Short mmCIF file of C-alpha atoms in Angstrom, two decimals:
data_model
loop_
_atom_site.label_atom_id
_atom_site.label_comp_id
_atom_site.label_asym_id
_atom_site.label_seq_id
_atom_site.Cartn_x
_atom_site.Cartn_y
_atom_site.Cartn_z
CA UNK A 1 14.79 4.62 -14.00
CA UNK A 2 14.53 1.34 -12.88
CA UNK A 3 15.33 -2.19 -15.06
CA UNK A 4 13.75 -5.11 -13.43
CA UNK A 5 13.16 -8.94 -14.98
CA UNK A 6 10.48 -11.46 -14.24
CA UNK A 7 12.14 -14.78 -12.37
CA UNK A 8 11.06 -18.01 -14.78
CA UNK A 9 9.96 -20.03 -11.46
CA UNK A 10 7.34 -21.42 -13.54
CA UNK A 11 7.56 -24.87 -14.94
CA UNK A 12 6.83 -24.20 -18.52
CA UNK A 13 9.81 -21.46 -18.62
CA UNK A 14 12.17 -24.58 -17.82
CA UNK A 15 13.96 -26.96 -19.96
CA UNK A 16 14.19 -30.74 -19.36
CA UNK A 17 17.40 -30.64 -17.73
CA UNK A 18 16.80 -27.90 -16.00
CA UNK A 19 17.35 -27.47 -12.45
CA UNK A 20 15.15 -24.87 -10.35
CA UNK A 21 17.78 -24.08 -8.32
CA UNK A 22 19.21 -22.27 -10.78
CA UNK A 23 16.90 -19.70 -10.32
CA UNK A 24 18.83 -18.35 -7.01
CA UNK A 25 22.30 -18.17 -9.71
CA UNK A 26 20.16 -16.33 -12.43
CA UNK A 27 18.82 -13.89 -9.27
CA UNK A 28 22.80 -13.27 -8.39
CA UNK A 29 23.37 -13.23 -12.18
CA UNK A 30 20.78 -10.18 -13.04
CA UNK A 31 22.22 -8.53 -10.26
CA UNK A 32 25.37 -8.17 -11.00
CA UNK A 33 24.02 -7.01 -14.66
CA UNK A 34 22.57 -4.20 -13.52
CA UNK A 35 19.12 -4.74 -13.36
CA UNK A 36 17.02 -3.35 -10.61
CA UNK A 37 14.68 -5.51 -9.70
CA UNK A 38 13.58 -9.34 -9.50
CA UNK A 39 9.91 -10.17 -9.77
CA UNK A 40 8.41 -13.46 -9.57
CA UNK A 41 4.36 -14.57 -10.51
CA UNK A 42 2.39 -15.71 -8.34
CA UNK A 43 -0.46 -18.27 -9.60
CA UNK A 44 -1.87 -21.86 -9.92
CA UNK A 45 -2.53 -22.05 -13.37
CA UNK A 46 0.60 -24.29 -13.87
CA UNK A 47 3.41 -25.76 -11.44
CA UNK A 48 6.08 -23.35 -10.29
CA UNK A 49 7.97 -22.69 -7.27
CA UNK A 50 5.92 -20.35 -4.71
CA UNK A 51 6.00 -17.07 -5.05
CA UNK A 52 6.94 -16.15 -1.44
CA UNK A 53 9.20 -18.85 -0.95
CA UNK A 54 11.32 -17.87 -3.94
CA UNK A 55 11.28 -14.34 -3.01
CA UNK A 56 12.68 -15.33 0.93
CA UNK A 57 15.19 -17.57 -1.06
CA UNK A 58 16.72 -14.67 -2.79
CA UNK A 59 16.29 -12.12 0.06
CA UNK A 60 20.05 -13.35 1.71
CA UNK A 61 21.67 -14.34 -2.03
CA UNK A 62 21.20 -11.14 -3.30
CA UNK A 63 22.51 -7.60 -1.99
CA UNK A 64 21.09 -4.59 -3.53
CA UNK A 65 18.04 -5.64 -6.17
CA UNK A 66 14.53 -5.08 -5.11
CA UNK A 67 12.27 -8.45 -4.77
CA UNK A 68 8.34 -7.84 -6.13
CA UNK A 69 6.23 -9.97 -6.86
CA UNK A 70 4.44 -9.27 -10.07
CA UNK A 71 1.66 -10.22 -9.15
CA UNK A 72 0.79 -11.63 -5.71
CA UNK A 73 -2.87 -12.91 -5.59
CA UNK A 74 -4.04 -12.74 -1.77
CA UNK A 75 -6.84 -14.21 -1.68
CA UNK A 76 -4.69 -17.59 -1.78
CA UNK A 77 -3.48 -17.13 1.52
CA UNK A 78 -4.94 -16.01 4.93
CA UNK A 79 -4.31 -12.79 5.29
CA UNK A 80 -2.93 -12.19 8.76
CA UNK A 81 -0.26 -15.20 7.37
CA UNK A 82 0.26 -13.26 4.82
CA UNK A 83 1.54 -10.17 6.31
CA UNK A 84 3.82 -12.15 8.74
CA UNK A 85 5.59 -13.93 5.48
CA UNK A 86 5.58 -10.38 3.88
CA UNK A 87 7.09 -8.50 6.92
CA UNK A 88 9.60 -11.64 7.25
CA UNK A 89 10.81 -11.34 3.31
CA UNK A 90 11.17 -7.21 3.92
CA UNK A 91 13.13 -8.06 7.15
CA UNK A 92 15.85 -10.56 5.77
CA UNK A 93 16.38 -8.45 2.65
CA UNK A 94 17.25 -5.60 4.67
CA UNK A 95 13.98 -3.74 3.17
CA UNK A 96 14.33 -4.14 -0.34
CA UNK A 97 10.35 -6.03 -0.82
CA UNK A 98 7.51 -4.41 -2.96
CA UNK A 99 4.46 -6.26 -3.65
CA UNK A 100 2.35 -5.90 -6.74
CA UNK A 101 -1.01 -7.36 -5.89
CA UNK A 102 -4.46 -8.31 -8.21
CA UNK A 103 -7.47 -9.60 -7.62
CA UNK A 104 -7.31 -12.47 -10.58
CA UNK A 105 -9.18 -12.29 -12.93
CA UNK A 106 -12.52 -13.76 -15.12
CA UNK A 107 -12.72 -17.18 -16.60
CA UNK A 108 -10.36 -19.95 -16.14
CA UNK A 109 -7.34 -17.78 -15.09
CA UNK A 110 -9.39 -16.25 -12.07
CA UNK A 111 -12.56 -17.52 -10.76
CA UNK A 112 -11.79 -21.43 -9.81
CA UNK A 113 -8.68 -20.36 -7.73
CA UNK A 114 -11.52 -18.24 -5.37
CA UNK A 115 -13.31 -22.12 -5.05
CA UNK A 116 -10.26 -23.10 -4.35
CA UNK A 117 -9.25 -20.80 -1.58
CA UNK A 118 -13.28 -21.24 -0.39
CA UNK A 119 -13.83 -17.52 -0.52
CA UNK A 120 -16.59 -15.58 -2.60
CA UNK A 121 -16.09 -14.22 -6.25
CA UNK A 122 -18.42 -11.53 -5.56
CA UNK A 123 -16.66 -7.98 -3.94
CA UNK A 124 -13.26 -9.75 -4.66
CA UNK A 125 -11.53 -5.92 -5.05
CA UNK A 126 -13.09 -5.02 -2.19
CA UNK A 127 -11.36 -7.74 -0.41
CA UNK A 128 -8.27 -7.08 -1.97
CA UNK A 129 -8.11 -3.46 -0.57
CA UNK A 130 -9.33 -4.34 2.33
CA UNK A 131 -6.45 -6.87 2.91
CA UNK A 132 -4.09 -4.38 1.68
CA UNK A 133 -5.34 -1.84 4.13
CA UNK A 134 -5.05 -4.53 7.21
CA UNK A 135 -1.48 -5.39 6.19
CA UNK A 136 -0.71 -1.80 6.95
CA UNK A 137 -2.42 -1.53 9.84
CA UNK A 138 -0.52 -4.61 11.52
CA UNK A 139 2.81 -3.14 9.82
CA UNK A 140 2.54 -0.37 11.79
CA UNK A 141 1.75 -2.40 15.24
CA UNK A 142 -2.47 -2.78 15.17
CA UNK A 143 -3.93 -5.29 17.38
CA UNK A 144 -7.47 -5.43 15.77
CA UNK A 145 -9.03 -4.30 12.56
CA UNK A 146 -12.22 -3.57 11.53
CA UNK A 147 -13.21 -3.59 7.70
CA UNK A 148 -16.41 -4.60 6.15
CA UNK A 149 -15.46 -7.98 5.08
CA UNK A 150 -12.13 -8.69 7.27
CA UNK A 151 -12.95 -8.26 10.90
CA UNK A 152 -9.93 -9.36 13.32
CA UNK A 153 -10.18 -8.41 17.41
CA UNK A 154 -6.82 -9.30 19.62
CA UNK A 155 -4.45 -9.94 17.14
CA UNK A 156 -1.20 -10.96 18.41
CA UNK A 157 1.98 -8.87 17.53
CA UNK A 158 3.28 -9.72 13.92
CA UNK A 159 6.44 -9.20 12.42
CA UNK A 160 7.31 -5.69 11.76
CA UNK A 161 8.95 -4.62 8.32
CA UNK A 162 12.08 -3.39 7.92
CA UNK A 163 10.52 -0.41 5.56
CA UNK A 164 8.29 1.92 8.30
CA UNK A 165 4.93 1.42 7.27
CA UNK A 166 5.74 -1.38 5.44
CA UNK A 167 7.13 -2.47 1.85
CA UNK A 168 5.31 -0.48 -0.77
CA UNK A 169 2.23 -2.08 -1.96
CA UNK A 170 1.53 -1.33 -5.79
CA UNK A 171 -1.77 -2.59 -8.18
CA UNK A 172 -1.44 -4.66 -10.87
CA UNK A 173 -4.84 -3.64 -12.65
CA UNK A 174 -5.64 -1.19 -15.65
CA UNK A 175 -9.69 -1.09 -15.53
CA UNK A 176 -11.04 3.05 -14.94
CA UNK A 177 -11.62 1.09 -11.33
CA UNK A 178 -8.47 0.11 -10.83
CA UNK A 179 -6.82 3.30 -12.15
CA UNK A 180 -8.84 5.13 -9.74
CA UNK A 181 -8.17 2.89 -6.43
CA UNK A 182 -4.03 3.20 -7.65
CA UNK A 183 -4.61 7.23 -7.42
CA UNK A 184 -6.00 6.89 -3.64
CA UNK A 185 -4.68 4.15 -1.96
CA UNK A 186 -1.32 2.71 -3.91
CA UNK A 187 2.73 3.61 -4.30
CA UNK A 188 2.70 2.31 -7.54
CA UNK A 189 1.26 0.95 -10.91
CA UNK A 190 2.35 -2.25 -12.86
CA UNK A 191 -0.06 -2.80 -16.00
CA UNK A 192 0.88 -4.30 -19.21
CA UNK A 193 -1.11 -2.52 -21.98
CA UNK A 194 -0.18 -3.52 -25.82
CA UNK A 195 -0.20 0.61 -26.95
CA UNK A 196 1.95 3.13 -25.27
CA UNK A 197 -0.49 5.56 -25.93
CA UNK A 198 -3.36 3.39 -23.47
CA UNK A 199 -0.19 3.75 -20.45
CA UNK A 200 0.01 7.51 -21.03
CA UNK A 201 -3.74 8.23 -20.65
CA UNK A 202 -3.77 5.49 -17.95
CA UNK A 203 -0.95 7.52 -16.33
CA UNK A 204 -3.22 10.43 -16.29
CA UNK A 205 -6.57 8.98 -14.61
CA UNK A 206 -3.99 7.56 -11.75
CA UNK A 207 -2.28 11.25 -11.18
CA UNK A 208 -5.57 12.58 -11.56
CA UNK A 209 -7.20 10.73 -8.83
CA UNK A 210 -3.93 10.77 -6.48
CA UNK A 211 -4.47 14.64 -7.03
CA UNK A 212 -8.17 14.44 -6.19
CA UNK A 213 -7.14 12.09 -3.12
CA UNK A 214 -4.85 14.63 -1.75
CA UNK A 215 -1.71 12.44 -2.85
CA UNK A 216 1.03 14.04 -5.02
CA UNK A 217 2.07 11.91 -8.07
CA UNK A 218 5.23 11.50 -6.87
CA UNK A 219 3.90 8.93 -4.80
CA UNK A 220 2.77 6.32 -6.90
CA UNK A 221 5.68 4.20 -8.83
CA UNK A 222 4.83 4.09 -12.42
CA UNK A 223 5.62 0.86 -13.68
CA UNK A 224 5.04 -1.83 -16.94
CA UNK A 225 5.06 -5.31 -17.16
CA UNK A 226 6.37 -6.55 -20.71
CA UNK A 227 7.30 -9.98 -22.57
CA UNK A 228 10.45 -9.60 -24.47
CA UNK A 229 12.27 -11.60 -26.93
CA UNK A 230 15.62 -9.99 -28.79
CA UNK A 231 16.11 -11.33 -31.68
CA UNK A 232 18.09 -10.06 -35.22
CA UNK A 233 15.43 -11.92 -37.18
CA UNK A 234 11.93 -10.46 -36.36
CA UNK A 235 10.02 -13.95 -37.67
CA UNK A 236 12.40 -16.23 -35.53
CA UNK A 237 11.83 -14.05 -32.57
CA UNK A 238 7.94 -14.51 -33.19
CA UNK A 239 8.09 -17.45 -33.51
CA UNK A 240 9.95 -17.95 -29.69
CA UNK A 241 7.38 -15.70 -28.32
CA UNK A 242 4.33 -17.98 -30.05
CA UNK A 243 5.48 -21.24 -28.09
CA UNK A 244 5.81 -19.22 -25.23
CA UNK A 245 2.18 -17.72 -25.17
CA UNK A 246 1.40 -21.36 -26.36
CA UNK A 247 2.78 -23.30 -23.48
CA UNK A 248 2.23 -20.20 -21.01
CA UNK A 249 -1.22 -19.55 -21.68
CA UNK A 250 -2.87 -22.21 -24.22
CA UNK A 251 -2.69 -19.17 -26.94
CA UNK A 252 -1.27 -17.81 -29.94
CA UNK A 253 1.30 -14.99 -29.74
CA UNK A 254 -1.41 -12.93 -32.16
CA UNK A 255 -4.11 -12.91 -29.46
CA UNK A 256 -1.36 -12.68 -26.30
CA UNK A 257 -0.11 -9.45 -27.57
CA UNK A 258 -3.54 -7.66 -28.50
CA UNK A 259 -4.14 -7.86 -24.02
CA UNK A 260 -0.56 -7.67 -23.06
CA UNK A 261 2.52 -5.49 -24.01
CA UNK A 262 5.18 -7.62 -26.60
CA UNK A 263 8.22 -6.59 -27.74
CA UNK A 264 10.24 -8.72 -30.11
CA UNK A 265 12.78 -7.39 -32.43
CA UNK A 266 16.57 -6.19 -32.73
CA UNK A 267 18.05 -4.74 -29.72
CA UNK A 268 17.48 -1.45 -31.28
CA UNK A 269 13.64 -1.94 -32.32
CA UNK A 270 13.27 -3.52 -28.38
CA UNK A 271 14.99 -0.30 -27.35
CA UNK A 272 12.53 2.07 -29.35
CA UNK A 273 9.72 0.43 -28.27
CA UNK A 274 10.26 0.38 -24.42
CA UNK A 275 11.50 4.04 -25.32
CA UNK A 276 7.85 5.36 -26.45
CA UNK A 277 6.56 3.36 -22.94
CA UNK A 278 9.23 5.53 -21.05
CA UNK A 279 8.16 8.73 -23.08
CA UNK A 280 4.41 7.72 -21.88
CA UNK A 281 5.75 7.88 -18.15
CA UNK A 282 6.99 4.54 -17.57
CA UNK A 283 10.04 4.66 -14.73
CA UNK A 284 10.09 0.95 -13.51
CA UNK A 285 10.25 -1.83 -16.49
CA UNK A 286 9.68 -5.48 -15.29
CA UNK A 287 10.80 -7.37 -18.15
CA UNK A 288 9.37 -11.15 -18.57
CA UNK A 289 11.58 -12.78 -21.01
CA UNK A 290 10.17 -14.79 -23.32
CA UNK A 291 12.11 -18.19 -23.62
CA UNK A 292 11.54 -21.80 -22.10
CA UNK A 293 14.43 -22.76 -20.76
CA UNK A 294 17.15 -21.38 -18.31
CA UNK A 295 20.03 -21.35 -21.01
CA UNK A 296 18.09 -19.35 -23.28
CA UNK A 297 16.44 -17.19 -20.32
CA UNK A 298 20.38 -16.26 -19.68
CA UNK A 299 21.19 -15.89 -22.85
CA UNK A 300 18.09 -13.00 -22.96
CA UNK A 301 18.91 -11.68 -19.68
CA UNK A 302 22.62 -10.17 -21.19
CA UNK A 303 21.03 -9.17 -24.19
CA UNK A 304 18.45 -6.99 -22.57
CA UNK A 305 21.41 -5.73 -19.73
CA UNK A 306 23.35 -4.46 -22.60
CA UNK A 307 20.12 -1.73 -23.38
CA UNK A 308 20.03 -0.61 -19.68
CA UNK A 309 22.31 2.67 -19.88
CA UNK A 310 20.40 2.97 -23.19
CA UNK A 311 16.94 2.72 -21.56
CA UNK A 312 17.95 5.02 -18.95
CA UNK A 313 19.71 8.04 -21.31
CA UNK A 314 15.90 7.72 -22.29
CA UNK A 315 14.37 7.99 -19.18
CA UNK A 316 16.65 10.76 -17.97
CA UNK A 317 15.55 12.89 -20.82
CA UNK A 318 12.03 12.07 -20.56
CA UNK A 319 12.40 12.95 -17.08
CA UNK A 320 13.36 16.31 -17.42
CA UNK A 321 10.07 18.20 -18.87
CA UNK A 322 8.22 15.99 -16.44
CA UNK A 323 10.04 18.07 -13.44
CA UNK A 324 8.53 20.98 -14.18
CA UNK A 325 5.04 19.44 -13.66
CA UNK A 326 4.09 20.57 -10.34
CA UNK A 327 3.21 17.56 -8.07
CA UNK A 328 5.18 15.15 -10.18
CA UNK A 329 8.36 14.01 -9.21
CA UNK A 330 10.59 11.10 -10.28
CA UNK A 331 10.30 7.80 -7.54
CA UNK A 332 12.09 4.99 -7.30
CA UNK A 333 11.86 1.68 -5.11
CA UNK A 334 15.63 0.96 -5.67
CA UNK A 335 16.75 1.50 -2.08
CA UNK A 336 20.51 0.87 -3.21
CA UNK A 337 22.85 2.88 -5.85
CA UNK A 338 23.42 -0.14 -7.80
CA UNK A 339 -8.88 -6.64 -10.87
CA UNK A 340 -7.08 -6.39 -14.62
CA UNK A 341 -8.10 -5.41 -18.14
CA UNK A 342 -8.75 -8.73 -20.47
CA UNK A 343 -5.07 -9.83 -19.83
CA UNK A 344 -2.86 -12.15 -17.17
CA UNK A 345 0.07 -12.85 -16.22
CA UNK A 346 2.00 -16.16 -15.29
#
């Protein structure tokens, strides 16, 4: 079971006297919590330090946590260039990358950033495969590919991962699509749905159409994406997460949490809660907390550490039932002992 948090490289996550830098400290600090995993968004929606960049920034300041990103958008980047920066991060963290990717999404979140990169709206998951599907093929030496919409002939040599085959490549989505294409062509799963109950049947189309694909289920990561905010007092920590949607999104907390999963509460409500996403199949949490500014991210960040042997007691005993399913077996990207539904991220 793996315990991962969400970087705050965004601008709106910072206080006025904070300093971004801090970011590599609070990377080092996680770490040495416990947690897993580092994540960091990738968007345009609002100013924040690049996805990529931050993610190469950490690669020689940390030691043992895997760096995702949670998740990268490539359609904002060319994607040869992409797969060099990719197989550069993976190579200076000693192979510890994973990269969550989406195809952005309707309305203002989504479509201008495809004017912006001056590439067509239309067949953007197509793309997005296809891209994915390139990246591995140059990973694993290819001088040309040939796709349907990405067509590349004498490509020069590009820099190979440290991971064979490359850093695992999981989808960010939760449409019956997107469930589907995670089942045949992804290690892994990151959605954020508000009901436990919506993962576990999720869970279930993915297995169902790795099983179809000839993939065991062992193969794909199951992951979740959740905002948390731990707080004794139930109202004051709704009240955090509401100017947090606010100055994230534009939106209320009441209409962020009916498209994305939110958990605010005492430690031990925040612990039953991610405990009925673990008991739906959940074995990777990315945890975005929910505060806007670095002392109070911190201040978070021990909180939710202090649930992590908790979180994984739970884990180890949904786990065991789960081994007896044949074709399902327990996966980790932790390499160390140590295209959506109606919602976004950012």
């Amino acid at each position: 079971m793996d315990i991962g948090v969400l970087l705050p490289t965004g601008t709106a996550q910072w206080g006025p006297a904070d300093d971004p830098r801090e970011l590599i400290a609070f990377g080092r600090q996680a770490e040495r919590l416990g947690f897993s995993s580092l994540f960091v968004n990738d968007s345009l929606i609002s100013p924040r330090i690049e996805a990529l960049t931050m993610l190469a920034a950490l690669a020689p300041t940390t030691e043992t946590v895997t760096l995702g990103t949670a998740a990268l958008m490539p359609f904002l980047r060319r994607p040869i260039q992409a797969a060099q920066s990719l197989g550069s991060i993976d190579v200076l963290s000693g192979g510890r990358l994973t990269v969550t990717v989406g195809a952005g999404f309707p309305g203002r979140f989504g479509r201008p950033l495809y004017t912006l990169s001056e590439l067509p709206w239309e067949r953007r998951f197509a793309r997005l495969d296809e891209t994915v599907a390139l990246w591995r093929a140059l990973w694993d030496g290819a001088d040309s590919f040939h796709g349907e919409i990405l067509r590349f002939d004498d490509i020069p040599p590009t820099t190979r991962p440290s991971q064979a085959g490359g850093p695992p490549l999981w989808l960010g989505g939760a449409t019956p699509a997107a469930l589907s294409r995670t089942g045949r062509m992804y290690d892994g799963w990151l959605p954020y749905p508000p009901d436990p109950a919506d993962y576990a049947s999720g869970l279930r189309h993915v297995r169902q159409a790795a099983a179809d694909a000839g993939r065991a289920a062992g193969d794909i990561t199951p992951a979740l994406f959740v905002s948390i905010w731990m707080d004794d007092h139930t109202e004051k920590g709704r009240r955090a997460l509401d100017a947090y949607a606010r100055a994230t999104y534009g939106m209320p907390l009441n209409e962020l949490e009916r498209i994305q999963a939110v958990v605010t509460g005492s430690a031990h409500h925040v612990l039953e809660r991610l405990g009925q996403y673990v008991a739906a199949g959940v074995r990777h949490i990315v945890a975005r907390l929910g505060a806007l500014d670095l002392h109070s991210q911190r201040d978070q960040l021990e909180q939710l550490a202090d649930l992590i042997p908790a979180i994984r007691k739970t884990a180890d005993h949904a786990a065991a039932p789960e081994a007896s399913e044949p074709g399902v077996q327990r996966r980790t990207c932790l390499r160390t002992p140590g295209s959506y539904p109606r919602g976004f991220r950012a």
